[in-house]
Amino acid sequence: MGLDIRWPIGLMFSLIGVLLIVVGAANGAQLNINIDLIWGVVLLVFGALMLLGAIRGG
Amino acid sequence: MQPIHLAWVDYTILLAYVAFVIGIGWTLARYMKSSSDFLTSGRSIPTWVTGLAFISANLGALELVGMAASGAKYGIATAHFYWVGAIPAMVFLAIFMMPFYYGSKARSVPEYLQMRFNKPVMGLNAFTFAVMTVFASGISMNALAKLLHLLLGWNYDISLWICSAVVLIYVLKGGLTSAIYTEVLQFFMIVLGFAPVVWLGLKDVGGWNVLKGNLASVAQSPATIYVNDNKFAPDAWTSAWKPLLGGSANNPMGVDVFAMVFGLGFVLAFGYWCTNFLVVQRAMAAKNMTSARRTPLIAAIPKMFFPMLVILPGMIAAGLAFTGKDGYRLPPPPISQANYSAAVAAVKSASPADTDADVKAVGDALGKKIDSTKIAALIAANAKTKMADEEIQNGIYNSVAENDYDSVILSLVKKYCPPGLLGLALTGLLASFMSGMAGNVTAFNTVWTYNIYQAFFVPNKSDAHYFWMGKFITVVGILLSIACAYFASHYSNAMDVIQLVFGFVNAPVFATFLLGMFWARTTGVAAFIGLFGGICTSTIFHALTIAAGNTPGIKGGYLGIQHTFPSEMAQNFWLAAFAFTGCFVLTFVISLMTKRTKSDTELKGLVYSLTPKIKDEDQPFFARPAVLGTILLIACVIMNIIFW
């Protein structure tokens, strides 16, 4: 019905991914893991794949 | 639990989510031109979207908060709600029932009942469903507002009204389509928000094998973490079937195999997944018959693996609590600072010479059940070396011998999530509550407009009138939900009463559908009396039975106790079995005694034996619903064997 839901999903998770990467890079490593950075990359890749699907799928 | 302070990045994620869901509603508003667009999506939505919305509409507060709670209390046996209580029913819906719901062009599940039987049967189903959806929505929003108050210190009223307003905006703008599209967004938000919590928790505990060892210790001594006073076999928390086959006394759920398989796996599961319009509505919005049949099957794929996301955190929490790693314990019930201060004062004024009386004084000051041994040790330690108030309070916190299981998932979020990830997890939690409310409201507005307002009060009006009514009743539905939220928050046993009524009404309904869809001889009179009789059966059953440890009253047994069940869960499963049987027998017998009012021609497309079978030969082999369903059932059996 006129809206490809992959656009908002892709945009939102790309935005959140970038935010987490920025925070993770600024704050560094409750396991000695920089989970913000790791998960930010995961969300960015997921968001980018969604956007790619939306662009290719028309 | 001390309130969490959010960082700018957490607020940014929360606001981004709210902006996107409202944006989706706003974008879809221009496509809402008729009541059909608004209330049924004009049957235009692609399969993958309806499939994820189908599962997301069910992914409300109960799933995220409740399943983690049950994971801590019962272990992997909680997965029976998925591998016994969901997947088989979803496959049955896809293969056998969707062709009738979708093919009959009914706009709702109650409307199918009108086409199959008569108006009174539809009216009974529509009215009870409408009332239940409003209450369910209210319960969800009450839980969300309480959670935001407890977790973030936000004002209850403001939280309730703002969250409800967000749902109202996007549902009012884009109708069912908006709810379905945002449910897809919410699905990803929930999964991606909670997956890192599970991963970090499992890593922290030392991996699955270490967790199994910890849970074996929990099973043999669950009283150590105040979970259960009985002792069980070492695999009671990590095996789904072995403890169950040992009888109700040998598993922490207190349920027997028959109640689990027939009560949950057949009656309750099929009653919910196959007849509840809240989830079936998503499949009915699909763009064609093939999409509608595949919708529950697509939903069943993530559903099968959800225990890893929602039950495993509870098991991790139980394992962590047993080892006491980093001072972790299962969260105790909320206790006011005034009570803590009074208990600290009681510890400070205690003397080791009169320990029993002093321990009792600490318990009375706290207002909760306490671990006497730990409090006595705390009093002795304080007498030996004066401790700081904060240290004493921490000792008291760890001595509370009760758990608030609903806070388990939040305690892990708080433990593992730094700023950023915290915002993501909390947004996932918010999304689960909102999808629950939106799902209920969109089901309510459709049933009200088509099956109550149009059917009984104002028939033969223009489509524009029903379009207006759909929007108007959406606002009313949200306001009624808010009223129900206040009702649930003001009366301590309101939730119990509401859940009880849900149980009475839901338990028999599948018998009506089963006979109606698969036996042409079933009559409308029999269906109505059978449905009503099933509700009466469950009410009487509840009045004559009780669960061990409960007192007669709201928990049952108020007309005399004929049987005592080991647990409330066992009582509920058996109640469902009796209600289904009562409804089935009544409907069957009365059908034989009453005259059929609908001919075979009229029942074509509504009854299995009178409807031409759908040919799937033109579809790729693995895409055929029957093949997909079979693969899912085999996968489900494999999951049960892995965690046998």
GROMACS .gro file of N, CA and C in nm, chain B residues 315-399:
model
  255
  373MET      N    1   1.681  -1.810   3.247
  373MET     CA    2   1.767  -1.921   3.291
  373MET      C    3   1.906  -1.869   3.329
  374ILE      N    4   1.955  -1.773   3.249
  374ILE     CA    5   2.086  -1.712   3.280
  374ILE      C    6   2.079  -1.643   3.416
  375ALA      N    7   1.969  -1.571   3.440
  375ALA     CA    8   1.953  -1.500   3.568
  375ALA      C    9   1.954  -1.598   3.685
  376ALA      N   10   1.883  -1.712   3.670
  376ALA     CA   11   1.880  -1.812   3.777
  376ALA      C   12   2.020  -1.869   3.801
  377GLY      N   13   2.092  -1.896   3.692
  377GLY     CA   14   2.228  -1.949   3.703
  377GLY      C   15   2.322  -1.850   3.770
  378LEU      N   16   2.313  -1.723   3.729
  378LEU     CA   17   2.397  -1.617   3.788
  378LEU      C   18   2.365  -1.599   3.935
  379ALA      N   19   2.235  -1.603   3.968
  379ALA     CA   20   2.194  -1.583   4.107
  379ALA      C   21   2.249  -1.694   4.196
  380PHE      N   22   2.252  -1.817   4.142
  380PHE     CA   23   2.301  -1.928   4.224
  380PHE      C   24   2.450  -1.913   4.256
  381THR      N   25   2.526  -1.866   4.155
  381THR     CA   26   2.670  -1.848   4.180
  381THR      C   27   2.697  -1.717   4.253
  382GLY      N   28   2.600  -1.624   4.246
  382GLY     CA   29   2.618  -1.494   4.311
  382GLY      C   30   2.727  -1.411   4.247
  383LYS      N   31   2.753  -1.436   4.117
  383LYS     CA   32   2.860  -1.365   4.048
  383LYS      C   33   2.837  -1.214   4.047
  384ASP      N   34   2.939  -1.139   4.084
  384ASP     CA   35   2.931  -0.992   4.091
  384ASP      C   36   2.818  -0.945   4.182
  385GLY      N   37   2.781  -1.029   4.280
  385GLY     CA   38   2.676  -0.991   4.376
  385GLY      C   39   2.537  -0.996   4.318
  386TYR      N   40   2.520  -1.065   4.203
  386TYR     CA   41   2.386  -1.069   4.140
  386TYR      C   42   2.291  -1.160   4.217
  387ARG      N   43   2.167  -1.119   4.229
  387ARG     CA   44   2.060  -1.203   4.281
  387ARG      C   45   1.935  -1.178   4.196
  388LEU      N   46   1.841  -1.275   4.198
  388LEU     CA   47   1.714  -1.249   4.130
  388LEU      C   48   1.650  -1.130   4.201
  389PRO      N   49   1.597  -1.033   4.125
  389PRO     CA   50   1.548  -0.911   4.190
  389PRO      C   51   1.437  -0.938   4.291
  390PRO      N   52   1.446  -0.880   4.411
  390PRO     CA   53   1.338  -0.894   4.508
  390PRO      C   54   1.222  -0.802   4.471
  391PRO      N   55   1.105  -0.818   4.533
  391PRO     CA   56   0.994  -0.727   4.505
  391PRO      C   57   1.032  -0.584   4.544
  392PRO      N   58   0.969  -0.484   4.481
  392PRO     CA   59   1.000  -0.345   4.517
  392PRO      C   60   0.974  -0.321   4.666
  393ILE      N   61   1.071  -0.259   4.733
  393ILE     CA   62   1.058  -0.226   4.876
  393ILE      C   63   1.090  -0.078   4.889
  394SER      N   64   1.005  -0.005   4.961
  394SER     CA   65   1.026   0.140   4.973
  394SER      C   66   1.151   0.169   5.056
  395GLN      N   67   1.209   0.286   5.031
  395GLN     CA   68   1.329   0.327   5.106
  395GLN      C   69   1.297   0.339   5.254
  396ALA      N   70   1.172   0.379   5.285
  396ALA     CA   71   1.131   0.392   5.426
  396ALA      C   72   1.139   0.256   5.496
  397ASN      N   73   1.094   0.151   5.427
  397ASN     CA   74   1.100   0.016   5.486
  397ASN      C   75   1.244  -0.031   5.502
  398TYR      N   76   1.326   0.000   5.400
  398TYR     CA   77   1.468  -0.037   5.410
  398TYR      C   78   1.532   0.033   5.530
  399SER      N   79   1.502   0.163   5.545
  399SER     CA   80   1.561   0.240   5.656
  399SER      C   81   1.519   0.182   5.791
  400ALA      N   82   1.390   0.144   5.800
  400ALA     CA   83   1.340   0.085   5.925
  400ALA      C   84   1.410  -0.048   5.953
  401ALA      N   85   1.432  -0.126   5.847
  401ALA     CA   86   1.500  -0.255   5.865
  401ALA      C   87   1.646  -0.236   5.904
  402VAL      N   88   1.711  -0.134   5.845
  402VAL     CA   89   1.851  -0.103   5.880
  402VAL      C   90   1.858  -0.065   6.028
  403ALA      N   91   1.762   0.019   6.071
  403ALA     CA   92   1.758   0.060   6.213
  403ALA      C   93   1.739  -0.061   6.304
  404ALA      N   94   1.654  -0.155   6.259
  404ALA     CA   95   1.630  -0.276   6.340
  404ALA      C   96   1.757  -0.361   6.351
  405VAL      N   97   1.835  -0.367   6.245
  405VAL     CA   98   1.961  -0.443   6.249
  405VAL      C   99   2.060  -0.374   6.343
  406LYS      N  100   2.065  -0.241   6.334
  406LYS     CA  101   2.162  -0.166   6.416
  406LYS      C  102   2.129  -0.174   6.565
  407SER      N  103   1.999  -0.183   6.596
  407SER     CA  104   1.960  -0.187   6.738
  407SER      C  105   1.954  -0.329   6.793
  408ALA      N  106   1.981  -0.428   6.707
  408ALA     CA  107   1.970  -0.568   6.749
  408ALA      C  108   2.092  -0.610   6.830
  409SER      N  109   2.069  -0.708   6.919
  409SER     CA  110   2.183  -0.764   6.993
  409SER      C  111   2.191  -0.913   6.963
  410PRO      N  112   2.310  -0.967   6.945
  410PRO     CA  113   2.325  -1.109   6.910
  410PRO      C  114   2.264  -1.202   7.014
  411ALA      N  115   2.241  -1.152   7.136
  411ALA     CA  116   2.188  -1.237   7.243
  411ALA      C  117   2.043  -1.278   7.218
  412ASP      N  118   1.967  -1.193   7.148
  412ASP     CA  119   1.824  -1.221   7.127
  412ASP      C  120   1.793  -1.224   6.977
  413THR      N  121   1.865  -1.309   6.907
  413THR     CA  122   1.862  -1.307   6.761
  413THR      C  123   1.724  -1.332   6.702
  414ASP      N  124   1.652  -1.432   6.752
  414ASP     CA  125   1.523  -1.468   6.692
  414ASP      C  126   1.425  -1.350   6.690
  415ALA      N  127   1.415  -1.282   6.804
  415ALA     CA  128   1.323  -1.167   6.812
  415ALA      C  129   1.371  -1.055   6.720
  416ASP      N  130   1.503  -1.036   6.714
  416ASP     CA  131   1.557  -0.928   6.630
  416ASP      C  132   1.538  -0.957   6.481
  417VAL      N  133   1.556  -1.084   6.444
  417VAL     CA  134   1.535  -1.123   6.304
  417VAL      C  135   1.389  -1.096   6.265
  418LYS      N  136   1.297  -1.130   6.356
  418LYS     CA  137   1.155  -1.107   6.330
  418LYS      C  138   1.127  -0.957   6.316
  419ALA      N  139   1.195  -0.877   6.401
  419ALA     CA  140   1.176  -0.731   6.395
  419ALA      C  141   1.223  -0.676   6.260
  420VAL      N  142   1.333  -0.730   6.208
  420VAL     CA  143   1.384  -0.686   6.077
  420VAL      C  144   1.283  -0.722   5.967
  421GLY      N  145   1.231  -0.845   5.975
  421GLY     CA  146   1.131  -0.890   5.876
  421GLY      C  147   1.006  -0.805   5.881
  422ASP      N  148   0.960  -0.773   6.002
  422ASP     CA  149   0.840  -0.689   6.016
  422ASP      C  150   0.864  -0.549   5.959
  423ALA      N  151   0.983  -0.495   5.985
  423ALA     CA  152   1.014  -0.360   5.936
  423ALA      C  153   1.019  -0.358   5.783
  424LEU      N  154   1.070  -0.467   5.727
  424LEU     CA  155   1.085  -0.474   5.581
  424LEU      C  156   0.952  -0.503   5.512
  425GLY      N  157   0.865  -0.578   5.582
  425GLY     CA  158   0.734  -0.611   5.523
  425GLY      C  159   0.742  -0.721   5.419
  426LYS      N  160   0.853  -0.796   5.416
  426LYS     CA  161   0.869  -0.906   5.321
  426LYS      C  162   0.923  -1.028   5.393
  427LYS      N  163   0.911  -1.144   5.326
  427LYS     CA  164   0.968  -1.268   5.379
  427LYS      C  165   1.120  -1.256   5.373
  428ILE      N  166   1.188  -1.294   5.483
  428ILE     CA  167   1.335  -1.280   5.483
  428ILE      C  168   1.402  -1.414   5.513
  429ASP      N  169   1.530  -1.421   5.474
  429ASP     CA  170   1.612  -1.538   5.501
  429ASP      C  171   1.671  -1.520   5.642
  430SER      N  172   1.615  -1.592   5.741
  430SER     CA  173   1.653  -1.572   5.882
  430SER      C  174   1.802  -1.593   5.905
  431THR      N  175   1.858  -1.695   5.838
  431THR     CA  176   2.001  -1.726   5.858
  431THR      C  177   2.088  -1.609   5.815
  432LYS      N  178   2.055  -1.551   5.699
  432LYS     CA  179   2.136  -1.440   5.647
  432LYS      C  180   2.121  -1.316   5.736
  433ILE      N  181   1.999  -1.290   5.784
  433ILE     CA  182   1.976  -1.172   5.870
  433ILE      C  183   2.049  -1.191   6.003
  434ALA      N  184   2.044  -1.313   6.059
  434ALA     CA  185   2.114  -1.341   6.185
  434ALA      C  186   2.264  -1.318   6.168
  435ALA      N  187   2.318  -1.363   6.053
  435ALA     CA  188   2.461  -1.343   6.025
  435ALA      C  189   2.493  -1.195   6.011
  436LEU      N  190   2.400  -1.121   5.951
  436LEU     CA  191   2.419  -0.976   5.933
  436LEU      C  192   2.421  -0.905   6.069
  437ILE      N  193   2.329  -0.947   6.157
  437ILE     CA  194   2.323  -0.887   6.292
  437ILE      C  195   2.453  -0.916   6.367
  438ALA      N  196   2.500  -1.041   6.356
  438ALA     CA  197   2.625  -1.079   6.424
  438ALA      C  198   2.744  -1.002   6.369
  439ALA      N  199   2.748  -0.987   6.236
  439ALA     CA  200   2.860  -0.914   6.173
  439ALA      C  201   2.860  -0.768   6.215
  440ASN      N  202   2.740  -0.709   6.224
  440ASN     CA  203   2.729  -0.568   6.263
  440ASN      C  204   2.766  -0.550   6.411
  441ALA      N  205   2.733  -0.650   6.494
  441ALA     CA  206   2.767  -0.641   6.637
  441ALA      C  207   2.918  -0.648   6.656
  442LYS      N  208   2.982  -0.727   6.568
  442LYS     CA  209   3.127  -0.746   6.578
  442LYS      C  210   3.202  -0.622   6.530
  443THR      N  211   3.162  -0.574   6.411
  443THR     CA  212   3.223  -0.453   6.354
  443THR      C  213   3.112  -0.366   6.298
  444LYS      N  214   3.100  -0.246   6.350
  444LYS     CA  215   2.991  -0.157   6.306
  444LYS      C  216   2.998  -0.135   6.155
  445MET      N  217   2.886  -0.162   6.088
  445MET     CA  218   2.882  -0.149   5.942
  445MET      C  219   2.813  -0.019   5.902
  446ALA      N  220   2.846   0.029   5.782
  446ALA     CA  221   2.779   0.149   5.729
  446ALA      C  222   2.636   0.113   5.691
  447ASP      N  223   2.547   0.214   5.694
  447ASP     CA  224   2.405   0.191   5.661
  447ASP      C  225   2.389   0.126   5.523
  448GLU      N  226   2.470   0.176   5.428
  448GLU     CA  227   2.459   0.125   5.290
  448GLU      C  228   2.495  -0.023   5.284
  449GLU      N  229   2.595  -0.061   5.363
  449GLU     CA  230   2.640  -0.200   5.367
  449GLU      C  231   2.532  -0.289   5.429
  450ILE      N  232   2.469  -0.237   5.535
  450ILE     CA  233   2.361  -0.313   5.600
  450ILE      C  234   2.243  -0.329   5.504
  451GLN      N  235   2.209  -0.218   5.435
  451GLN     CA  236   2.097  -0.224   5.341
  451GLN      C  237   2.124  -0.326   5.230
  452ASN      N  238   2.249  -0.331   5.185
  452ASN     CA  239   2.286  -0.428   5.082
  452ASN      C  240   2.270  -0.571   5.134
  453GLY      N  241   2.307  -0.589   5.261
  453GLY     CA  242   2.290  -0.721   5.324
  453GLY      C  243   2.144  -0.760   5.335
  454ILE      N  244   2.060  -0.662   5.369
  454ILE     CA  245   1.915  -0.687   5.380
  454ILE      C  246   1.858  -0.720   5.242
  455TYR      N  247   1.901  -0.643   5.140
  455TYR     CA  248   1.856  -0.664   5.001
  455TYR      C  249   1.881  -0.809   4.959
  456ASN      N  250   1.999  -0.860   4.996
  456ASN     CA  251   2.034  -0.998   4.958
  456ASN      C  252   1.968  -1.103   5.046
  457SER      N  253   1.897  -1.058   5.151
  457SER     CA  254   1.832  -1.153   5.242
  457SER      C  255   1.681  -1.161   5.221
   0.00000   0.00000   0.00000
